XYZ file of C-alpha atoms in Angstrom:
564
model
C 5.803 -63.207 -87.265
C 8.658 -64.165 -84.895
C 11.998 -65.548 -86.701
C 13.029 -68.476 -84.520
C 16.983 -68.532 -86.253
C 17.410 -64.857 -84.952
C 17.746 -65.968 -81.060
C 19.377 -69.069 -81.709
C 22.136 -67.112 -83.601
C 22.500 -64.899 -80.690
C 22.951 -67.578 -78.424
C 25.550 -69.751 -80.850
C 27.484 -65.914 -80.370
C 27.523 -65.202 -76.909
C 28.568 -69.092 -76.602
C 31.203 -68.533 -78.868
C 32.386 -65.586 -76.873
C 32.655 -67.330 -73.579
C 34.702 -69.945 -74.809
C 37.482 -67.682 -75.693
C 38.869 -68.837 -72.135
C 39.715 -72.748 -72.060
C 37.370 -75.425 -72.017
C 37.169 -77.321 -68.661
C 37.913 -76.345 -64.859
C 38.971 -72.918 -64.681
C 42.328 -71.859 -63.041
C 41.656 -70.496 -59.363
C 44.761 -67.785 -59.576
C 45.622 -68.738 -55.981
C 46.150 -72.375 -56.689
C 48.169 -71.499 -59.206
C 50.684 -69.457 -57.083
C 50.746 -72.104 -54.495
C 51.883 -74.727 -57.927
C 54.040 -72.060 -58.901
C 56.090 -71.595 -55.616
C 55.788 -75.301 -54.888
C 57.346 -75.743 -58.465
C 60.040 -73.135 -58.119
C 62.740 -73.564 -60.746
C 62.054 -77.331 -61.556
C 61.511 -78.201 -65.418
C 57.777 -77.942 -66.264
C 58.631 -81.891 -68.661
C 55.199 -84.156 -68.635
C 58.018 -86.851 -67.646
C 58.059 -84.894 -64.138
C 54.005 -85.153 -63.507
C 54.683 -87.482 -60.309
C 57.329 -85.550 -59.058
C 55.620 -82.693 -58.881
C 52.750 -84.574 -57.816
C 54.344 -85.541 -54.828
C 55.482 -81.581 -53.940
C 51.795 -80.832 -53.903
C 50.742 -83.890 -51.613
C 53.503 -83.186 -49.138
C 52.858 -80.186 -48.820
C 49.428 -80.030 -48.454
C 48.524 -83.489 -47.547
C 46.531 -84.134 -49.913
C 45.811 -82.921 -54.393
C 42.848 -80.491 -54.220
C 40.821 -80.032 -57.856
C 41.943 -76.590 -58.347
C 45.426 -77.372 -57.729
C 45.519 -80.370 -60.190
C 43.876 -77.875 -62.797
C 46.690 -75.341 -61.760
C 48.985 -77.858 -62.537
C 47.845 -78.960 -65.463
C 48.055 -75.278 -66.718
C 51.667 -74.879 -65.713
C 52.855 -77.612 -67.403
C 50.502 -77.658 -70.386
C 48.697 -80.522 -69.977
C 45.127 -81.295 -70.733
C 43.439 -81.735 -66.924
C 42.251 -85.229 -67.942
C 45.902 -86.052 -68.628
C 47.076 -84.878 -64.661
C 44.072 -86.349 -63.084
C 44.548 -90.050 -64.971
C 47.875 -89.882 -63.479
C 46.900 -88.709 -60.104
C 43.582 -90.986 -59.351
C 45.952 -94.170 -60.663
C 48.433 -93.989 -57.842
C 47.687 -95.332 -54.203
C 49.716 -92.571 -52.200
C 47.628 -89.592 -53.713
C 44.602 -88.309 -52.042
C 42.425 -86.139 -54.730
C 40.088 -84.419 -52.736
C 37.431 -83.041 -55.164
C 35.351 -79.708 -54.956
C 33.208 -79.717 -51.969
C 34.536 -82.696 -50.567
C 36.118 -83.031 -47.327
C 40.256 -83.425 -47.469
C 41.785 -85.736 -45.104
C 43.387 -85.879 -41.981
C 46.895 -83.594 -41.865
C 48.413 -87.180 -40.563
C 47.914 -90.852 -41.715
C 48.946 -93.957 -40.411
C 49.261 -96.832 -42.833
C 49.590 -100.468 -40.859
C 51.163 -103.134 -43.601
C 48.336 -105.829 -43.793
C 50.798 -107.713 -46.182
C 50.382 -111.731 -45.215
C 53.582 -111.137 -42.734
C 52.444 -108.827 -40.831
C 48.540 -110.294 -40.872
C 49.719 -112.988 -38.968
C 52.058 -110.486 -36.433
C 48.492 -108.917 -35.409
C 48.164 -106.169 -37.971
C 44.092 -106.618 -38.035
C 44.220 -106.239 -34.123
C 45.986 -102.867 -34.746
C 43.695 -101.527 -37.364
C 40.483 -102.517 -35.388
C 42.080 -100.534 -32.038
C 44.256 -97.704 -33.626
C 41.604 -95.215 -34.757
C 40.199 -94.664 -31.172
C 43.609 -94.497 -29.183
C 45.344 -91.600 -32.355
C 42.246 -89.068 -32.230
C 40.448 -86.975 -34.890
C 43.158 -85.782 -36.552
C 44.993 -89.037 -37.615
C 43.752 -91.044 -40.555
C 44.339 -95.153 -39.570
C 44.437 -96.755 -42.952
C 45.117 -100.491 -44.014
C 48.188 -100.295 -46.444
C 49.226 -103.174 -48.708
C 53.004 -104.751 -48.495
C 55.570 -101.542 -47.110
C 58.985 -103.900 -47.690
C 59.261 -104.128 -43.948
C 58.297 -107.971 -43.137
C 60.762 -108.885 -41.249
C 59.664 -105.964 -38.452
C 55.833 -107.746 -38.132
C 53.893 -106.380 -38.061
C 55.088 -102.871 -39.161
C 53.604 -99.401 -39.632
C 54.101 -96.154 -41.621
C 53.469 -92.799 -39.250
C 53.383 -89.946 -42.168
C 56.727 -90.868 -43.546
C 58.283 -92.770 -40.035
C 58.125 -96.146 -40.224
C 57.296 -97.667 -36.671
C 58.732 -101.542 -36.632
C 57.197 -104.250 -34.548
C 54.649 -101.992 -34.387
C 52.603 -101.857 -30.709
C 49.452 -99.564 -30.499
C 51.426 -97.365 -27.655
C 54.449 -97.038 -30.059
C 52.288 -95.751 -32.953
C 50.470 -93.953 -30.372
C 53.960 -92.506 -29.067
C 55.005 -91.776 -32.609
C 52.270 -89.935 -33.273
C 52.478 -87.409 -30.579
C 56.440 -86.977 -30.976
C 55.656 -85.712 -34.403
C 56.424 -87.981 -37.949
C 59.694 -86.888 -39.177
C 61.428 -89.216 -41.961
C 65.077 -90.771 -40.287
C 67.707 -92.077 -42.262
C 69.286 -95.020 -40.962
C 71.550 -94.853 -37.942
C 75.030 -96.016 -39.573
C 75.519 -96.693 -43.806
C 78.504 -96.539 -45.100
C 78.934 -93.270 -46.414
C 80.631 -91.539 -49.626
C 83.917 -90.734 -47.045
C 84.007 -94.300 -45.498
C 83.385 -96.207 -48.873
C 86.237 -94.251 -50.838
C 88.570 -94.636 -47.634
C 88.137 -98.511 -47.598
C 88.603 -98.629 -52.065
C 85.406 -97.592 -53.259
C 85.340 -96.258 -56.767
C 88.472 -97.978 -57.307
C 87.414 -100.293 -60.048
C 85.084 -97.694 -62.041
C 88.685 -95.762 -62.044
C 90.155 -98.605 -63.730
C 87.337 -99.225 -66.300
C 87.544 -95.400 -67.249
C 91.076 -95.444 -67.815
C 91.033 -98.743 -69.766
C 92.761 -100.981 -67.315
C 90.096 -103.006 -67.624
C 88.695 -104.114 -70.968
C 84.771 -104.026 -71.529
C 84.861 -107.265 -73.269
C 86.590 -109.547 -70.607
C 83.835 -107.175 -68.133
C 81.017 -108.351 -69.716
C 82.570 -111.740 -69.937
C 82.957 -112.093 -66.263
C 79.558 -111.243 -65.413
C 78.559 -113.542 -68.075
C 80.706 -116.423 -66.069
C 79.636 -115.710 -63.045
C 75.983 -116.880 -63.732
C 74.288 -113.727 -61.860
C 70.840 -113.598 -63.000
C 68.514 -110.527 -62.135
C 67.218 -110.648 -58.834
C 64.137 -108.689 -59.239
C 62.176 -112.257 -60.040
C 62.165 -112.303 -64.080
C 66.075 -113.991 -63.401
C 67.385 -112.937 -66.504
C 71.215 -113.252 -67.006
C 72.724 -109.706 -66.145
C 75.960 -110.211 -68.685
C 73.706 -111.301 -71.558
C 71.871 -108.103 -71.073
C 74.265 -105.924 -70.702
C 76.017 -107.684 -74.469
C 72.382 -107.354 -75.590
C 71.689 -103.430 -75.441
C 75.157 -102.197 -75.892
C 75.006 -103.767 -79.497
C 71.615 -101.347 -79.698
C 72.355 -97.863 -81.565
C 72.430 -94.906 -78.893
C 71.927 -93.284 -77.352
C 71.219 -95.785 -74.750
C 69.746 -95.275 -71.111
C 69.293 -96.779 -68.023
C 66.514 -97.662 -65.470
C 67.232 -99.092 -62.032
C 64.272 -100.737 -60.462
C 64.768 -100.553 -56.058
C 60.566 -100.493 -56.321
C 60.431 -103.522 -54.073
C 56.666 -104.063 -53.976
C 56.423 -107.744 -54.058
C 55.152 -108.509 -50.374
C 57.799 -110.322 -48.302
C 60.510 -109.219 -49.941
C 63.037 -106.399 -48.048
C 66.227 -107.302 -49.476
C 66.895 -104.417 -51.672
C 65.888 -101.661 -48.692
C 68.612 -104.333 -46.367
C 71.399 -103.683 -48.616
C 70.665 -99.858 -49.349
C 70.335 -98.637 -45.667
C 73.917 -100.089 -45.174
C 75.805 -99.904 -47.942
C 74.569 -97.418 -50.926
C 77.614 -96.987 -52.386
C 78.249 -100.277 -53.858
C 75.175 -100.374 -55.548
C 76.009 -96.872 -57.228
C 79.291 -98.362 -58.152
C 77.896 -101.090 -59.824
C 75.284 -99.225 -61.143
C 78.264 -96.909 -62.888
C 80.188 -100.310 -63.935
C 76.920 -100.646 -65.679
C 76.353 -98.035 -67.274
C 80.339 -97.349 -68.675
C 80.359 -101.833 -70.207
C 76.871 -100.221 -71.939
C 77.618 -97.152 -73.090
C 74.758 -95.897 -71.264
C 74.082 -91.584 -71.607
C 72.156 -90.695 -68.488
C 70.842 -93.280 -64.999
C 67.145 -93.095 -63.506
C 66.480 -94.403 -60.182
C 63.589 -95.440 -59.409
C 62.733 -95.964 -55.725
C 59.444 -97.022 -53.855
C 58.018 -94.137 -52.182
C 57.647 -96.029 -48.891
C 61.189 -96.163 -48.676
C 61.219 -92.376 -46.745
C 64.456 -92.710 -45.294
C 66.483 -94.594 -48.316
C 65.487 -91.492 -50.220
C 67.047 -89.278 -47.633
C 70.562 -91.870 -47.771
C 70.281 -91.335 -51.895
C 69.585 -88.072 -52.349
C 72.348 -87.178 -49.207
C 74.761 -89.679 -51.101
C 74.201 -89.132 -55.065
C 74.917 -85.140 -54.441
C 78.413 -86.279 -52.888
C 78.937 -88.079 -55.688
C 78.532 -85.055 -57.938
C 80.210 -82.868 -55.746
C 83.643 -84.523 -56.095
C 82.988 -87.098 -59.163
C 85.426 -90.286 -59.027
C 85.967 -90.611 -62.405
C 85.584 -87.983 -65.217
C 82.385 -88.051 -67.419
C 79.806 -90.189 -65.195
C 76.485 -90.417 -66.820
C 73.312 -87.771 -65.227
C 71.526 -89.941 -62.614
C 68.201 -88.568 -61.654
C 66.434 -90.038 -58.813
C 62.449 -90.790 -59.314
C 59.701 -91.290 -56.229
C 57.047 -94.300 -56.967
C 53.855 -93.254 -55.582
C 52.378 -96.545 -53.888
C 51.954 -98.655 -57.031
C 53.008 -102.612 -56.969
C 52.648 -102.636 -60.879
C 55.572 -100.339 -60.827
C 57.603 -103.689 -60.446
C 57.053 -104.940 -63.871
C 59.983 -103.181 -66.067
C 57.917 -101.329 -68.506
C 55.449 -100.233 -65.933
C 58.011 -98.584 -64.184
C 58.935 -97.058 -67.557
C 56.039 -95.630 -68.076
C 56.237 -94.357 -64.419
C 59.775 -92.788 -65.074
C 57.874 -90.862 -68.271
C 55.252 -89.492 -65.742
C 52.152 -91.549 -67.016
C 50.206 -94.330 -65.097
C 52.244 -97.174 -64.755
C 50.576 -100.127 -67.431
C 52.831 -102.584 -68.733
C 53.438 -102.002 -72.580
C 53.158 -104.449 -74.618
C 56.158 -106.842 -76.198
C 57.982 -106.887 -78.347
C 59.689 -104.301 -79.001
C 61.577 -105.312 -75.553
C 63.094 -102.512 -72.670
C 66.093 -103.511 -74.449
C 65.482 -102.221 -77.605
C 62.918 -99.463 -77.026
C 62.427 -98.506 -73.449
C 62.843 -94.979 -71.865
C 61.684 -92.411 -73.690
C 61.984 -94.606 -77.122
C 65.373 -95.347 -76.486
C 67.449 -98.477 -75.895
C 67.385 -99.028 -71.996
C 69.268 -101.932 -69.525
C 66.523 -102.090 -66.540
C 68.108 -103.310 -63.685
C 67.316 -104.498 -60.405
C 68.825 -103.078 -57.169
C 70.061 -105.895 -55.681
C 71.580 -107.223 -59.073
C 74.217 -104.142 -59.385
C 74.976 -104.561 -55.514
C 77.027 -107.515 -56.686
C 79.021 -106.163 -59.725
C 81.941 -104.709 -57.770
C 82.559 -108.158 -55.836
C 82.251 -110.350 -58.973
C 84.548 -107.925 -61.269
C 87.074 -108.095 -57.500
C 86.965 -111.470 -57.088
C 85.978 -112.851 -60.003
C 83.303 -114.906 -61.851
C 84.750 -118.608 -60.343
C 84.027 -116.588 -56.618
C 80.682 -115.658 -57.006
C 79.711 -119.266 -59.218
C 82.009 -121.470 -56.400
C 79.069 -121.263 -53.590
C 75.704 -123.041 -54.455
C 74.171 -126.293 -52.880
C 72.673 -129.227 -54.211
C 74.214 -128.678 -57.963
C 73.336 -124.717 -57.898
C 75.997 -122.154 -58.332
C 75.961 -118.612 -57.047
C 75.014 -116.177 -53.888
C 71.099 -115.343 -52.625
C 69.870 -112.818 -50.554
C 66.422 -114.531 -49.162
C 63.986 -112.248 -47.151
C 62.399 -114.278 -44.749
C 59.822 -113.398 -42.633
C 56.811 -115.041 -40.852
C 57.272 -117.701 -38.202
C 61.279 -117.816 -37.934
C 62.869 -116.976 -34.658
C 65.416 -114.996 -36.341
C 63.883 -113.247 -39.837
C 65.735 -110.923 -41.911
C 67.732 -110.928 -44.939
C 69.826 -113.959 -45.533
C 72.973 -114.715 -47.789
C 73.232 -118.191 -48.334
C 74.327 -120.017 -50.706
C 71.898 -120.785 -54.341
C 70.135 -124.485 -53.923
C 69.897 -124.290 -50.086
C 66.433 -126.128 -49.147
C 63.698 -124.263 -46.557
C 64.585 -126.531 -43.963
C 68.485 -125.779 -44.352
C 67.321 -121.629 -44.432
C 64.695 -122.405 -41.842
C 67.497 -124.198 -39.314
C 71.123 -122.496 -40.114
C 70.363 -119.439 -40.841
C 66.852 -118.202 -39.071
C 67.625 -119.868 -35.915
C 64.788 -122.386 -36.420
C 60.675 -121.962 -35.953
C 59.631 -119.919 -32.876
C 58.476 -121.261 -29.800
C 55.691 -123.643 -29.690
C 55.247 -123.319 -33.408
C 55.339 -126.248 -35.945
C 56.501 -125.629 -39.912
C 53.525 -126.418 -41.849
C 53.842 -124.083 -45.162
C 55.844 -122.142 -47.166
C 55.913 -118.929 -50.033
C 59.342 -119.336 -51.793
C 58.934 -116.039 -54.112
C 56.374 -113.785 -52.180
C 52.783 -113.520 -52.997
C 53.079 -114.826 -56.375
C 55.421 -117.623 -55.604
C 53.013 -119.672 -55.132
C 52.572 -122.211 -51.212
C 54.023 -125.151 -50.465
C 53.773 -127.695 -47.494
C 56.673 -128.584 -45.058
C 56.561 -131.943 -46.486
C 58.356 -130.419 -49.069
C 61.328 -128.879 -47.336
C 64.123 -130.565 -49.500
C 63.581 -129.142 -53.196
C 66.368 -126.480 -53.951
C 65.412 -122.644 -53.746
C 66.713 -121.285 -56.934
C 65.690 -120.169 -60.127
C 64.210 -122.753 -62.430
C 63.672 -125.422 -59.770
C 60.304 -124.898 -58.570
C 58.420 -124.553 -61.312
C 58.196 -128.041 -61.500
C 55.832 -127.701 -58.331
C 53.708 -125.142 -59.557
C 56.039 -122.273 -57.952
C 59.006 -119.944 -58.178
C 61.530 -118.484 -56.761
C 61.153 -114.869 -57.528
C 63.193 -112.285 -55.577
C 63.749 -114.746 -53.148
C 61.153 -113.486 -50.517
C 60.417 -116.395 -48.320
C 57.458 -116.609 -45.706
C 57.376 -119.460 -43.244
C 53.929 -120.506 -41.818
C 53.161 -122.377 -39.060
C 50.291 -124.622 -37.657
C 48.707 -121.538 -36.245
C 47.841 -120.660 -39.958
C 46.194 -121.820 -42.975
C 47.382 -122.119 -46.577
C 44.158 -120.676 -47.516
C 44.453 -117.821 -45.550
C 47.165 -116.896 -46.923
C 45.660 -117.613 -50.709
C 43.006 -115.340 -49.451
C 45.510 -112.235 -48.293
C 47.553 -112.737 -51.801
C 44.654 -112.243 -53.965
C 43.042 -109.567 -51.544
C 46.797 -107.748 -52.325
C 47.036 -108.811 -56.587
C 43.249 -107.742 -56.731
C 44.208 -104.057 -55.233
C 47.243 -103.514 -57.220
C 45.725 -104.897 -60.534
C 46.547 -101.515 -62.631
C 43.135 -102.636 -64.408
C 44.511 -102.518 -68.091
C 43.651 -105.969 -68.712
C 40.196 -107.916 -68.640
C 41.420 -111.322 -67.345
C 43.289 -109.647 -64.333
C 41.374 -106.941 -63.461
C 38.066 -108.902 -63.173
C 39.895 -112.742 -62.428
C 41.887 -111.066 -59.590
C 38.298 -109.651 -58.309
C 36.390 -112.987 -58.909
C 38.876 -115.245 -57.291
C 39.314 -112.868 -54.275
C 35.409 -113.293 -53.737
C 35.115 -117.267 -54.717
C 37.616 -117.651 -52.343
C 36.271 -116.062 -49.501
C 33.666 -118.106 -49.598
C 33.717 -121.438 -47.456
C 33.023 -123.217 -50.297
C 35.440 -122.820 -53.156
C 33.625 -123.658 -56.609
C 37.143 -125.853 -57.868
C 35.945 -125.381 -61.518
C 35.191 -121.677 -61.753
C 38.728 -121.533 -60.327
C 40.163 -123.721 -62.687
C 38.750 -121.754 -65.537
C 39.811 -118.563 -64.097
C 43.086 -119.411 -63.249
C 43.737 -120.615 -66.795
C 42.538 -117.598 -68.967
C 44.434 -115.156 -66.517
C 47.946 -117.500 -67.069
C 47.206 -117.046 -70.574
C 45.522 -113.708 -71.630
C 46.969 -111.817 -68.691
C 49.544 -108.566 -70.323
C 51.921 -108.961 -67.656
C 53.038 -111.090 -64.845
C 51.028 -109.845 -61.973
C 47.822 -111.433 -63.458
C 49.516 -114.450 -65.224
C 51.303 -115.249 -61.313
C 48.574 -114.540 -59.276
C 46.452 -117.341 -59.403
C 49.337 -119.526 -57.684
C 48.767 -119.522 -54.454
C 44.934 -120.568 -55.091
C 46.054 -123.072 -57.386
C 48.612 -124.362 -54.995
C 46.432 -124.491 -52.016
C 44.102 -127.135 -53.633
C 46.828 -129.374 -55.381
C 48.987 -129.292 -51.879
C 46.412 -128.618 -48.793
C 43.008 -130.170 -50.300
C 42.365 -131.178 -46.766
C 41.797 -127.401 -45.920
C 39.103 -126.729 -48.098
């Protein structure tokens, strides 16, 4: 009689022999050779995963399953770890086995609110038939060039005030990254007295306590959106046990915001010196600069100028500085999500406490700052706290860099007194409204800052002045609507953006943004359901994206009921 145990035992033995190789996708030798060649002598640390994914994406214009498996083996990571990170970020194109690779050249047309008002939809409709089959045309969320609306990016080359003709011409001539035509480089900055302040700090001519006190007295608050007092943050992190790290946020993904890019393109060393002074005052061991992927020209500037700074350091003992590259995720503008991304992970916000100042990068106390906050450090310490706080209107103190876009004659970064009203900003700094356009509404703080009618044009624009109206200033991204626009269309644009950019970690945000986007796309809005969604998203979302996403919709319901 045949015994069933014998063939089963043979099968199990055969399976065990087969399992001597690692589980999962087998690594293709050629793909492994490709990855090893691209990575060269770079460390294989897990926190460099996103940097290494960029090297493969830049070279092959996509990420194949074979190359992802090879990268996992080379970095001694599980293939699932590599795939979950690569699939999280919008700028990585994963091609599964047997799938078709995307066109070798991609044209991204911004469909953010300012670009939509300037004709982005028409560009997206016409371009695919004009650029040829070897070019992919896709809509992209805000790319930080709102003053140049409509804006597009051909490969890595921006096209300001884009027309079909300009984009086609850029496609034909080749998409090559260009640095800004003129900026203050290392030599010019030093010749004008740059880095003298940090020398005085290091030499002991400047007292740490007095420097921190000056920052506190100036009233400078974080200019990335949260508005936490800068001097107080320095004191808090300095009090934590070392070693301490620093993370600089230049992700700038809030629709309507572009001030960091403009300042970086003009005077990068003013920011770098402010960063080094903060590092000295707090006792920072290493600095990480996180720059959004859309800012290719800025990345070239920073790489060039950081190389010069390292080659001829103005002071001894300068902390090590690493430049990290984002990969197209708005959520990484949130400080803990940015830290997760720097560590080579998906950019998902952390639950707090503990706070970043206590447990941040790699578990160490971390000083996190926005680019512009550090940009003002040198001026404040050289001119004094009173200089900065002497500016202001309507009872407010300080200066604000407003990123103004939309229906004004002169959009751009406007350095204006804190507390200025929207009407004063338009009339005194932006040349007034466009011809044949009447001021109708405005967004005082980007996508998440809410929408107000033009009749409410006398509210001081500053921290803590807009909350009573269901709005906030955030990073001071001001978008101007005219009688050619509607607040409902603006809210739809914003909610589509939030739905696209939700990291998906928490249900209130992931489901809430999708549901809200669907409801407000209808001709008649379900107001009771929107009210319930708003309450749940505000109370239960992990981070500011979900908590602030209802703002535009709630403002439309409150201030523009005639549109519903």
